[in-house]
Amino acid sequence: MAQTHRTLIGDILQETPDTITLRLEKPQSFDFLAGQFVTIDTKQFPALQTTSQGKKHGPRAYSIGSSPTKDYVDITVKKEKKGKLSSWVVDAKELRKGDTVEIKGPFGNFTYNKGDVVLIAAGSGIVPIRAMLQYIIDKDLNVNATLLYSNKTRESTIYRQELESIKKPNIQIFHTL
């Protein structure tokens, strides 16, 4: 059963001009699998309720972008034109390091299991895929992983520097624009 966890924002990373990562401190009892997601309820942010984006309340789903092997939980947020929470988080930059965020989860069955894998992602679809790649690397698994990752431009490639730094013979990454 999914639980609600209160945690602190340890850092905020600018991934692309319209995408940020909230690096949350990993709650003590928060166990998840690479590829799962959490929900963040907009009701927990009073400042959001006073903006035009905050008229509709409710949970928003965000993939976990970090491996369970890490001592943090990355939530990567890409601004969407009609996205209430994403526009507020990316544009207004109201959230700060040290702020408390409540997450609920984990949820989802799109997870890395075992064995060789071919991963295909476009845009922000890379978020759960990154968690899987980190898991394979951190666990030093003897498996082959191939990633095909498509984006509109080089500048819009989320985690670009991290992906380009992966130099492992069992991991191949192909970018398309």
Coordinates of N, CA, C and O in Angstrom, one line a residue, residues 25-172:
E25 N 15.4 14.5 -0.2 CA 16.0 13.6 0.7 C 15.2 12.4 0.8 O 14.0 12.4 0.8
K26 N 15.8 11.2 0.7 CA 15.1 9.9 0.6 C 14.5 9.6 2.0 O 15.3 9.5 3.0
P27 N 13.2 9.6 2.1 CA 12.6 9.2 3.4 C 13.1 7.8 3.9 O 13.3 6.9 3.1
Q28 N 13.2 7.7 5.2 CA 13.7 6.5 5.8 C 13.0 5.2 5.3 O 13.6 4.2 5.0
S29 N 11.7 5.2 5.3 CA 10.9 4.0 5.0 C 10.4 4.0 3.5 O 9.4 3.3 3.2
F30 N 11.1 4.7 2.6 CA 10.6 4.8 1.3 C 11.4 3.8 0.4 O 12.5 4.1 0.0
D31 N 10.8 2.7 0.0 CA 11.4 1.7 -0.8 C 10.6 1.7 -2.1 O 9.4 1.7 -2.2
F32 N 11.4 1.7 -3.2 CA 10.8 1.8 -4.6 C 11.7 1.0 -5.5 O 12.8 0.6 -5.2
L33 N 11.1 0.8 -6.7 CA 11.9 0.1 -7.8 C 12.2 1.1 -8.9 O 11.4 2.1 -9.1
A34 N 13.3 0.9 -9.6 CA 13.6 1.8 -10.7 C 12.5 1.8 -11.7 O 12.2 0.7 -12.3
G35 N 12.0 2.9 -12.0 CA 10.9 3.1 -13.0 C 9.6 3.5 -12.4 O 8.7 3.9 -13.1
Q36 N 9.4 3.4 -11.1 CA 8.2 3.7 -10.4 C 8.0 5.3 -10.4 O 8.9 6.0 -10.7
F37 N 6.8 5.7 -9.9 CA 6.4 7.1 -9.8 C 5.8 7.4 -8.5 O 5.4 6.5 -7.7
V38 N 5.7 8.7 -8.2 CA 5.0 9.2 -7.0 C 4.0 10.2 -7.4 O 4.0 10.7 -8.5
T39 N 3.1 10.6 -6.5 CA 2.2 11.7 -6.8 C 2.5 12.8 -5.8 O 3.0 12.6 -4.7
I40 N 2.3 14.0 -6.3 CA 2.5 15.2 -5.5 C 1.2 16.0 -5.6 O 0.7 16.3 -6.7
D41 N 0.5 16.2 -4.4 CA -0.8 16.9 -4.4 C -0.5 18.4 -4.4 O 0.2 19.0 -3.5
T42 N -1.2 19.1 -5.3 CA -1.1 20.6 -5.4 C -1.6 21.3 -4.1 O -1.2 22.4 -3.8
K43 N -2.5 20.7 -3.4 CA -3.1 21.3 -2.2 C -2.0 21.6 -1.1 O -2.3 22.5 -0.3
Q44 N -0.9 21.0 -1.2 CA 0.1 21.2 -0.1 C 0.9 22.6 -0.3 O 1.7 22.9 0.5
F45 N 0.7 23.3 -1.4 CA 1.4 24.5 -1.7 C 0.5 25.7 -1.7 O -0.2 26.0 -2.7
P46 N 0.3 26.3 -0.5 CA -0.6 27.5 -0.4 C -0.3 28.6 -1.5 O -1.2 29.2 -2.0
A47 N 1.0 28.8 -1.8 CA 1.3 29.9 -2.8 C 0.7 29.5 -4.1 O 0.4 30.4 -4.9
L48 N 0.7 28.3 -4.5 CA 0.1 27.9 -5.8 C -1.4 28.2 -5.9 O -1.9 28.5 -6.9
Q49 N -2.1 28.1 -4.8 CA -3.5 28.3 -4.8 C -3.9 29.7 -5.1 O -5.0 30.0 -5.5
T50 N -3.0 30.7 -4.9 CA -3.3 32.1 -5.2 C -2.9 32.5 -6.6 O -3.1 33.6 -7.0
T51 N -2.4 31.6 -7.4 CA -2.1 31.9 -8.8 C -3.2 31.4 -9.7 O -4.0 30.6 -9.3
S52 N -3.2 31.9 -11.0 CA -4.2 31.4 -11.9 C -4.0 29.9 -12.2 O -5.0 29.2 -12.5
Q53 N -2.8 29.4 -12.1 CA -2.5 27.9 -12.3 C -3.2 27.1 -11.2 O -3.4 25.9 -11.4
G54 N -3.4 27.7 -10.0 CA -3.8 26.9 -8.9 C -5.3 26.7 -8.7 O -5.7 26.2 -7.7
K55 N -6.1 27.0 -9.7 CA -7.5 26.8 -9.6 C -8.0 25.4 -9.5 O -9.0 25.2 -8.9
K56 N -7.3 24.5 -10.0 CA -7.7 23.1 -9.9 C -6.7 22.4 -9.0 O -5.5 22.5 -9.1
H57 N -7.3 21.6 -8.0 CA -6.4 21.0 -7.0 C -6.4 19.5 -7.3 O -7.2 18.9 -8.0
G58 N -5.4 18.9 -6.8 CA -5.3 17.4 -6.9 C -3.9 16.9 -7.1 O -3.0 17.7 -7.3
P59 N -3.8 15.6 -7.1 CA -2.5 15.0 -7.3 C -2.0 15.0 -8.7 O -2.8 14.9 -9.6
R60 N -0.7 15.1 -8.9 CA 0.0 15.0 -10.2 C 1.0 13.9 -10.0 O 1.7 13.8 -9.0
A61 N 1.2 13.1 -11.1 CA 2.1 12.0 -11.1 C 3.4 12.4 -11.7 O 3.5 13.1 -12.7
Y62 N 4.5 12.0 -11.0 CA 5.9 12.3 -11.5 C 6.7 11.0 -11.3 O 6.8 10.4 -10.2
S63 N 7.4 10.6 -12.4 CA 8.3 9.5 -12.4 C 9.5 9.8 -11.5 O 9.9 10.9 -11.4
I64 N 10.0 8.8 -10.8 CA 11.2 8.9 -10.0 C 12.4 8.8 -10.9 O 12.5 7.8 -11.6
G65 N 13.2 9.8 -11.0 CA 14.3 9.8 -11.9 C 15.6 9.3 -11.4 O 16.7 9.3 -12.0
S66 N 15.6 8.8 -10.1 CA 16.9 8.3 -9.5 C 16.7 6.8 -9.2 O 15.6 6.3 -9.0
S67 N 17.8 6.1 -9.1 CA 17.8 4.7 -8.7 C 17.5 4.5 -7.2 O 17.9 5.4 -6.4
P68 N 16.9 3.4 -6.9 CA 16.8 3.1 -5.4 C 18.1 3.0 -4.7 O 18.1 3.0 -3.5
T69 N 19.2 2.9 -5.4 CA 20.5 2.8 -4.8 C 21.0 4.1 -4.3 O 22.0 4.1 -3.5
K70 N 20.4 5.2 -4.7 CA 20.8 6.5 -4.2 C 20.2 6.9 -2.9 O 19.2 6.3 -2.5
D71 N 20.8 7.9 -2.2 CA 20.3 8.3 -0.9 C 19.4 9.5 -1.1 O 19.1 10.3 -0.2
Y72 N 18.9 9.7 -2.3 CA 17.9 10.8 -2.6 C 16.9 10.3 -3.6 O 17.1 9.2 -4.2
V73 N 15.9 11.1 -3.8 CA 14.8 10.8 -4.8 C 14.7 12.0 -5.7 O 14.3 13.1 -5.3
D74 N 15.0 11.8 -7.0 CA 14.9 12.8 -8.0 C 13.5 12.8 -8.6 O 13.0 11.8 -9.1
I75 N 12.9 14.0 -8.6 CA 11.6 14.2 -9.3 C 11.9 15.3 -10.3 O 12.2 16.4 -10.0
T76 N 11.9 14.9 -11.6 CA 12.2 15.8 -12.7 C 10.9 16.3 -13.2 O 10.0 15.6 -13.6
V77 N 10.8 17.7 -13.3 CA 9.5 18.3 -13.7 C 9.8 19.1 -15.0 O 10.6 20.1 -15.0
K78 N 9.1 18.8 -16.0 CA 9.2 19.5 -17.3 C 7.9 20.4 -17.4 O 6.8 19.9 -17.2
K79 N 8.1 21.6 -17.7 CA 6.9 22.5 -17.9 C 6.1 22.1 -19.0 O 6.6 21.9 -20.1
E80 N 4.8 21.9 -18.7 CA 3.8 21.6 -19.8 C 2.9 22.8 -19.9 O 2.6 23.5 -18.9
K81 N 2.5 23.1 -21.2 CA 1.7 24.3 -21.4 C 0.5 24.4 -20.5 O 0.2 25.4 -20.0
K82 N -0.3 23.3 -20.3 CA -1.4 23.3 -19.4 C -1.2 22.7 -18.1 O -2.1 22.5 -17.3
G83 N 0.1 22.5 -17.7 CA 0.4 21.9 -16.5 C 0.4 22.9 -15.3 O 1.2 23.8 -15.3
K84 N -0.5 22.7 -14.4 CA -0.7 23.6 -13.3 C 0.6 23.6 -12.4 O 1.2 24.6 -12.2
L85 N 0.9 22.4 -11.9 CA 2.0 22.3 -11.0 C 3.3 22.5 -11.7 O 4.2 23.2 -11.2
S86 N 3.5 21.9 -12.9 CA 4.8 22.0 -13.6 C 5.1 23.5 -14.0 O 6.2 23.9 -13.8
S87 N 4.1 24.2 -14.4 CA 4.4 25.6 -14.7 C 4.8 26.4 -13.5 O 5.7 27.2 -13.5
W88 N 4.1 26.2 -12.4 CA 4.4 26.9 -11.2 C 5.8 26.5 -10.7 O 6.5 27.4 -10.3
V89 N 6.1 25.3 -10.7 CA 7.4 24.8 -10.2 C 8.6 25.4 -11.0 O 9.5 25.9 -10.5
V90 N 8.4 25.3 -12.4 CA 9.5 25.6 -13.3 C 9.6 27.2 -13.4 O 10.7 27.7 -13.4
D91 N 8.5 27.8 -13.7 CA 8.5 29.3 -13.9 C 8.6 30.1 -12.7 O 9.4 31.0 -12.6
A92 N 7.7 29.9 -11.7 CA 7.6 30.7 -10.6 C 8.8 30.5 -9.6 O 9.2 31.4 -8.9
K93 N 9.4 29.3 -9.7 CA 10.5 28.9 -8.9 C 10.3 29.2 -7.4 O 11.1 29.8 -6.7
E94 N 9.0 28.9 -7.0 CA 8.6 29.2 -5.6 C 9.2 28.2 -4.6 O 9.4 28.5 -3.4
L95 N 9.5 27.0 -5.1 CA 10.1 26.0 -4.2 C 11.6 26.2 -4.0 O 12.3 26.6 -5.0
R96 N 12.1 26.0 -2.8 CA 13.4 26.3 -2.5 C 14.1 25.1 -1.8 O 13.4 24.3 -1.2
K97 N 15.4 25.1 -1.8 CA 16.1 24.1 -1.0 C 15.8 24.2 0.4 O 15.7 25.4 0.9
G98 N 15.5 23.1 1.1 CA 15.0 23.1 2.4 C 13.5 23.1 2.6 O 13.1 22.8 3.8
D99 N 12.8 23.4 1.6 CA 11.3 23.3 1.7 C 10.9 21.9 1.9 O 11.5 20.9 1.4
T100 N 9.7 21.7 2.5 CA 9.2 20.4 2.7 C 8.2 20.0 1.6 O 7.4 20.9 1.1
V101 N 8.3 18.8 1.1 CA 7.4 18.3 0.0 C 6.8 17.0 0.5 O 7.5 16.2 1.1
E102 N 5.5 16.8 0.2 CA 4.9 15.6 0.6 C 4.7 14.8 -0.7 O 4.1 15.3 -1.7
I103 N 5.2 13.5 -0.7 CA 5.0 12.6 -1.9 C 4.2 11.4 -1.4 O 4.3 11.0 -0.3
K104 N 3.5 10.8 -2.3 CA 2.7 9.6 -2.0 C 3.2 8.5 -3.1 O 3.3 8.8 -4.2
G105 N 3.4 7.4 -2.5 CA 3.8 6.3 -3.4 C 4.7 5.3 -2.7 O 4.8 5.3 -1.5
P106 N 5.4 4.5 -3.5 CA 5.5 4.5 -4.9 C 4.4 3.8 -5.6 O 3.7 3.0 -5.0
F107 N 4.2 4.1 -6.9 CA 3.2 3.4 -7.7 C 3.9 2.9 -9.0 O 4.9 3.4 -9.4
G108 N 3.2 2.0 -9.7 CA 3.6 1.6 -11.0 C 4.3 0.3 -11.2 O 5.0 -0.1 -10.3
N109 N 4.1 -0.3 -12.3 CA 4.7 -1.6 -12.7 C 5.7 -1.5 -13.8 O 6.3 -2.5 -14.2
F110 N 6.0 -0.3 -14.3 CA 7.0 -0.1 -15.3 C 8.4 0.0 -14.7 O 8.9 1.1 -14.3
T111 N 8.9 -1.2 -14.4 CA 10.2 -1.2 -13.6 C 11.2 -2.1 -14.3 O 10.8 -3.0 -15.1
Y112 N 12.5 -1.9 -14.0 CA 13.5 -2.8 -14.5 C 13.5 -4.1 -13.7 O 13.5 -4.0 -12.5
N113 N 13.5 -5.2 -14.4 CA 13.4 -6.5 -13.7 C 14.8 -7.1 -13.7 O 15.5 -7.1 -12.7
K114 N 15.2 -7.7 -14.8 CA 16.5 -8.2 -14.9 C 16.8 -8.5 -16.3 O 15.9 -8.5 -17.2
G115 N 18.1 -8.8 -16.6 CA 18.5 -9.1 -18.0 C 18.7 -8.0 -18.9 O 18.6 -6.8 -18.5
D116 N 19.1 -8.3 -20.1 CA 19.4 -7.3 -21.2 C 18.1 -6.5 -21.5 O 17.0 -7.0 -21.4
V117 N 18.3 -5.2 -21.8 CA 17.1 -4.4 -22.0 C 17.4 -3.4 -23.2 O 18.5 -2.9 -23.3
V118 N 16.4 -3.1 -23.9 CA 16.4 -2.0 -24.9 C 15.4 -1.0 -24.4 O 14.2 -1.3 -24.2
L119 N 15.8 0.2 -24.2 CA 15.0 1.3 -23.7 C 14.8 2.4 -24.7 O 15.7 2.8 -25.4
I120 N 13.5 2.8 -24.9 CA 13.2 3.8 -25.9 C 12.5 4.9 -25.2 O 11.5 4.7 -24.4
A121 N 13.0 6.2 -25.3 CA 12.4 7.3 -24.7 C 12.4 8.6 -25.6 O 13.2 8.7 -26.4
A122 N 11.5 9.5 -25.3 CA 11.5 10.8 -26.0 C 11.2 11.8 -24.9 O 10.3 11.6 -24.0
G123 N 11.9 13.0 -25.0 CA 11.6 14.1 -24.1 C 11.7 13.6 -22.6 O 12.6 13.0 -22.2
S124 N 10.7 14.0 -21.9 CA 10.7 13.7 -20.4 C 10.4 12.3 -20.1 O 10.5 11.8 -19.0
G125 N 10.1 11.5 -21.1 CA 10.0 10.0 -20.9 C 11.3 9.4 -20.5 O 11.3 8.2 -20.1
I126 N 12.4 10.1 -20.5 CA 13.7 9.6 -20.1 C 13.7 9.4 -18.6 O 14.5 8.7 -18.1
V127 N 12.8 10.1 -17.8 CA 13.0 10.1 -16.4 C 13.0 8.7 -15.8 O 14.0 8.4 -15.0
P128 N 12.0 7.8 -16.0 CA 12.1 6.5 -15.4 C 13.2 5.7 -16.0 O 13.8 4.8 -15.3
I129 N 13.5 5.9 -17.2 CA 14.6 5.2 -17.9 C 15.9 5.5 -17.3 O 16.8 4.6 -17.1
R130 N 16.1 6.8 -16.9 CA 17.4 7.2 -16.2 C 17.5 6.4 -14.9 O 18.6 5.9 -14.6
A131 N 16.4 6.2 -14.2 CA 16.5 5.5 -12.9 C 16.9 4.1 -13.2 O 17.7 3.5 -12.4
M132 N 16.5 3.5 -14.3 CA 16.8 2.1 -14.6 C 18.3 2.0 -15.0 O 19.0 1.1 -14.6
L133 N 18.8 3.0 -15.8 CA 20.2 3.0 -16.2 C 21.1 3.2 -14.9 O 22.1 2.5 -14.8
Q134 N 20.7 4.1 -14.1 CA 21.5 4.3 -12.8 C 21.5 3.0 -12.0 O 22.6 2.7 -11.5
Y135 N 20.4 2.3 -11.9 CA 20.4 1.1 -11.2 C 21.3 0.0 -11.8 O 22.1 -0.6 -11.0
I136 N 21.3 -0.1 -13.1 CA 22.2 -1.1 -13.8 C 23.7 -0.7 -13.5 O 24.5 -1.6 -13.2
I137 N 24.0 0.6 -13.6 CA 25.4 1.0 -13.3 C 25.8 0.8 -11.9 O 26.8 0.3 -11.6
D138 N 24.9 1.3 -11.0 CA 25.2 1.3 -9.5 C 25.4 -0.2 -9.0 O 26.2 -0.4 -8.2
K139 N 24.6 -1.1 -9.5 CA 24.7 -2.5 -9.1 C 25.7 -3.2 -9.9 O 26.0 -4.4 -9.6
D140 N 26.4 -2.6 -10.9 CA 27.4 -3.2 -11.7 C 26.9 -4.5 -12.3 O 27.6 -5.5 -12.3
L141 N 25.6 -4.5 -12.8 CA 25.0 -5.7 -13.4 C 25.7 -6.1 -14.7 O 26.0 -5.2 -15.5
N142 N 25.8 -7.3 -14.9 CA 26.4 -7.9 -16.1 C 25.3 -8.1 -17.1 O 25.0 -9.2 -17.5
V143 N 24.7 -6.9 -17.6 CA 23.7 -7.0 -18.6 C 23.9 -5.9 -19.6 O 24.7 -4.9 -19.4
N144 N 23.4 -6.1 -20.8 CA 23.5 -5.1 -21.9 C 22.3 -4.2 -21.8 O 21.1 -4.7 -21.7
A145 N 22.5 -2.9 -21.9 CA 21.4 -1.9 -22.0 C 21.6 -1.0 -23.2 O 22.7 -0.5 -23.3
T146 N 20.6 -0.9 -24.0 CA 20.7 0.0 -25.2 C 19.5 1.0 -25.0 O 18.4 0.6 -24.8
L147 N 19.9 2.3 -25.2 CA 18.9 3.4 -25.0 C 18.8 4.1 -26.4 O 19.9 4.5 -26.9
L148 N 17.6 4.3 -26.9 CA 17.3 5.1 -28.0 C 16.5 6.3 -27.5 O 15.4 6.1 -26.9
Y149 N 17.1 7.5 -27.5 CA 16.5 8.7 -26.9 C 16.3 9.8 -27.9 O 17.3 10.3 -28.5
S150 N 15.1 10.2 -28.1 CA 14.8 11.3 -29.1 C 14.4 12.6 -28.4 O 13.6 12.5 -27.4
N151 N 14.8 13.7 -29.0 CA 14.5 15.0 -28.5 C 14.3 16.0 -29.7 O 14.8 15.7 -30.8
K152 N 13.7 17.1 -29.4 CA 13.5 18.1 -30.5 C 14.9 18.8 -30.8 O 15.2 19.0 -31.9
T153 N 15.6 19.1 -29.7 CA 16.9 19.8 -29.9 C 17.9 19.2 -28.9 O 17.5 18.6 -27.9
R154 N 19.2 19.4 -29.2 CA 20.3 19.0 -28.2 C 20.1 19.7 -26.9 O 20.2 19.1 -25.8
E155 N 19.7 21.0 -26.9 CA 19.5 21.8 -25.7 C 18.3 21.3 -24.9 O 18.2 21.6 -23.7
S156 N 17.3 20.6 -25.5 CA 16.2 20.2 -24.7 C 16.4 18.7 -24.2 O 15.4 18.2 -23.7
T157 N 17.6 18.2 -24.4 CA 17.8 16.8 -23.9 C 18.0 16.8 -22.4 O 19.1 17.3 -21.9
I158 N 17.1 16.2 -21.7 CA 17.1 16.1 -20.2 C 18.3 15.1 -19.9 O 18.4 14.1 -20.5
Y159 N 19.0 15.5 -18.9 CA 20.2 14.6 -18.4 C 21.3 14.5 -19.4 O 22.0 13.5 -19.4
R160 N 21.4 15.4 -20.4 CA 22.3 15.2 -21.5 C 23.8 15.0 -21.0 O 24.4 14.0 -21.5
Q161 N 24.3 15.8 -20.1 CA 25.7 15.6 -19.7 C 25.9 14.3 -19.0 O 26.9 13.6 -19.2
E162 N 24.9 13.9 -18.2 CA 25.0 12.6 -17.4 C 25.0 11.5 -18.4 O 25.9 10.6 -18.3
L163 N 24.1 11.5 -19.4 CA 24.1 10.4 -20.3 C 25.3 10.3 -21.2 O 25.9 9.3 -21.5
E164 N 25.9 11.5 -21.6 CA 27.1 11.5 -22.4 C 28.3 11.1 -21.6 O 29.3 10.6 -22.2
S165 N 28.2 11.1 -20.3 CA 29.4 10.7 -19.5 C 29.4 9.2 -19.2 O 30.4 8.7 -18.7
I166 N 28.4 8.5 -19.6 CA 28.4 7.1 -19.4 C 29.3 6.4 -20.4 O 29.1 6.4 -21.6
K167 N 30.3 5.8 -19.9 CA 31.3 5.1 -20.7 C 31.5 3.7 -20.2 O 32.5 3.3 -19.7
K168 N 30.5 2.9 -20.4 CA 30.5 1.5 -20.0 C 30.3 0.6 -21.3 O 29.4 0.9 -22.1
P169 N 31.1 -0.4 -21.4 CA 30.9 -1.2 -22.7 C 29.6 -1.9 -22.8 O 29.2 -2.2 -23.9
N170 N 28.9 -2.2 -21.7 CA 27.6 -2.8 -21.8 C 26.4 -1.9 -21.9 O 25.3 -2.4 -22.0
I171 N 26.7 -0.6 -22.0 CA 25.6 0.4 -22.2 C 25.8 1.2 -23.4 O 26.9 1.9 -23.6
Q172 N 24.9 1.2 -24.3 CA 25.0 2.0 -25.6 C 23.8 3.0 -25.6 O 22.7 2.6 -25.2

